[in-house]
mmCIF file of C-alpha atoms in Angstrom:
data_model
loop_
_atom_site.group_PDB
_atom_site.id
_atom_site.type_symbol
_atom_site.label_atom_id
_atom_site.label_comp_id
_atom_site.label_asym_id
_atom_site.label_seq_id
_atom_site.Cartn_x
_atom_site.Cartn_y
_atom_site.Cartn_z
ATOM 1 C CA MET A 1 1.659 -23.510 7.044
ATOM 2 C CA VAL A 2 2.029 -20.940 4.310
ATOM 3 C CA GLU A 3 -1.105 -20.267 2.302
ATOM 4 C CA LYS A 4 -0.823 -20.497 -1.447
ATOM 5 C CA MET A 5 -1.242 -17.108 -3.038
ATOM 6 C CA GLU A 6 -3.198 -16.983 -6.264
ATOM 7 C CA THR A 7 -1.831 -14.740 -8.991
ATOM 8 C CA ILE A 8 -4.165 -12.723 -11.192
ATOM 9 C CA THR A 9 -2.628 -11.554 -14.451
ATOM 10 C CA ILE A 10 -3.364 -8.012 -15.610
ATOM 11 C CA SER A 11 -2.317 -6.142 -18.740
ATOM 12 C CA THR A 12 -2.435 -2.648 -17.224
ATOM 13 C CA GLU A 13 -0.182 -0.790 -14.773
ATOM 14 C CA PHE A 14 -2.599 -1.463 -11.905
ATOM 15 C CA ILE A 15 -6.141 -2.653 -11.250
ATOM 16 C CA LYS A 16 -8.617 -1.042 -8.885
ATOM 17 C CA LEU A 17 -9.490 -3.142 -5.870
ATOM 18 C CA GLN A 18 -13.198 -3.540 -6.663
ATOM 19 C CA ASP A 19 -12.334 -4.347 -10.292
ATOM 20 C CA LEU A 20 -9.884 -7.017 -9.121
ATOM 21 C CA LEU A 21 -12.640 -8.774 -7.155
ATOM 22 C CA LYS A 22 -14.882 -8.746 -10.231
ATOM 23 C CA PHE A 23 -12.111 -9.623 -12.711
ATOM 24 C CA ALA A 24 -11.062 -12.653 -10.648
ATOM 25 C CA ASN A 25 -14.698 -13.793 -10.302
ATOM 26 C CA LEU A 26 -14.537 -13.527 -6.505
ATOM 27 C CA VAL A 27 -17.862 -11.666 -6.482
ATOM 28 C CA ALA A 28 -20.878 -11.826 -8.751
ATOM 29 C CA SER A 29 -21.188 -8.120 -9.523
ATOM 30 C CA GLY A 30 -19.682 -4.686 -9.158
ATOM 31 C CA GLY A 31 -22.277 -3.914 -6.506
ATOM 32 C CA GLU A 32 -21.201 -6.913 -4.455
ATOM 33 C CA ALA A 33 -17.554 -5.881 -4.840
ATOM 34 C CA LYS A 34 -18.414 -2.374 -3.613
ATOM 35 C CA GLU A 35 -20.247 -3.745 -0.559
ATOM 36 C CA CYS A 36 -17.421 -6.138 0.328
ATOM 37 C CA VAL A 37 -14.732 -3.463 0.077
ATOM 38 C CA GLN A 38 -16.706 -0.767 1.886
ATOM 39 C CA GLY A 39 -17.726 -3.310 4.518
ATOM 40 C CA GLY A 40 -14.089 -3.918 5.434
ATOM 41 C CA GLU A 41 -13.957 -7.508 4.145
ATOM 42 C CA VAL A 42 -10.771 -6.964 2.126
ATOM 43 C CA THR A 43 -7.207 -6.332 3.227
ATOM 44 C CA VAL A 44 -4.369 -4.993 1.090
ATOM 45 C CA ASN A 45 -0.876 -5.733 2.384
ATOM 46 C CA GLY A 46 -2.300 -6.707 5.769
ATOM 47 C CA GLU A 47 -4.446 -3.616 6.333
ATOM 48 C CA ILE A 48 -8.218 -3.365 5.936
ATOM 49 C CA CYS A 49 -8.919 -1.302 2.839
ATOM 50 C CA THR A 50 -12.296 0.363 2.286
ATOM 51 C CA MET A 51 -11.240 2.311 -0.811
ATOM 52 C CA ARG A 52 -12.841 0.714 -3.854
ATOM 53 C CA GLY A 53 -10.487 2.582 -6.161
ATOM 54 C CA LYS A 54 -7.330 1.463 -4.329
ATOM 55 C CA LYS A 55 -4.694 0.752 -6.979
ATOM 56 C CA VAL A 56 -3.460 -2.824 -6.667
ATOM 57 C CA ARG A 57 -0.058 -3.366 -8.260
ATOM 58 C CA PRO A 58 2.191 -6.410 -8.699
ATOM 59 C CA GLY A 59 3.577 -7.462 -5.331
ATOM 60 C CA ASP A 60 0.542 -6.301 -3.349
ATOM 61 C CA ASP A 61 -1.146 -8.930 -1.168
ATOM 62 C CA VAL A 62 -4.939 -8.804 -1.324
ATOM 63 C CA CYS A 63 -6.779 -11.024 1.150
ATOM 64 C CA PHE A 64 -10.494 -11.726 0.670
ATOM 65 C CA ARG A 65 -12.558 -14.386 2.430
ATOM 66 C CA GLY A 66 -9.433 -16.041 3.832
ATOM 67 C CA ARG A 67 -7.608 -16.382 0.526
ATOM 68 C CA HIS A 68 -4.651 -14.375 -0.717
ATOM 69 C CA TYR A 69 -4.244 -12.910 -4.172
ATOM 70 C CA THR A 70 -1.601 -10.863 -5.959
ATOM 71 C CA VAL A 71 -1.377 -9.407 -9.435
ATOM 72 C CA ALA A 72 1.284 -9.856 -12.083
ATOM 73 C CA TYR A 73 1.776 -8.276 -15.475
ATOM 74 C CA ALA A 74 0.949 -10.318 -18.545
ATOM 75 C CA ASP A 75 4.047 -10.998 -20.617
#
């Protein structure tokens, strides 16, 4: 079974990983986003990513708490 990937629309070239978690309302605060990323709870393109400032671009697969997300540019 293929999991449905949720798409988060951004208006910039990229979004930082911790900002993506906040922007998509996956965490309550920037502090929580920081803890989740640094704690190894997030993967980017299948690899655990502990860099809060990791640039997430369209086509990247971000997995957090068992759900997959990607970003797309706003038209």
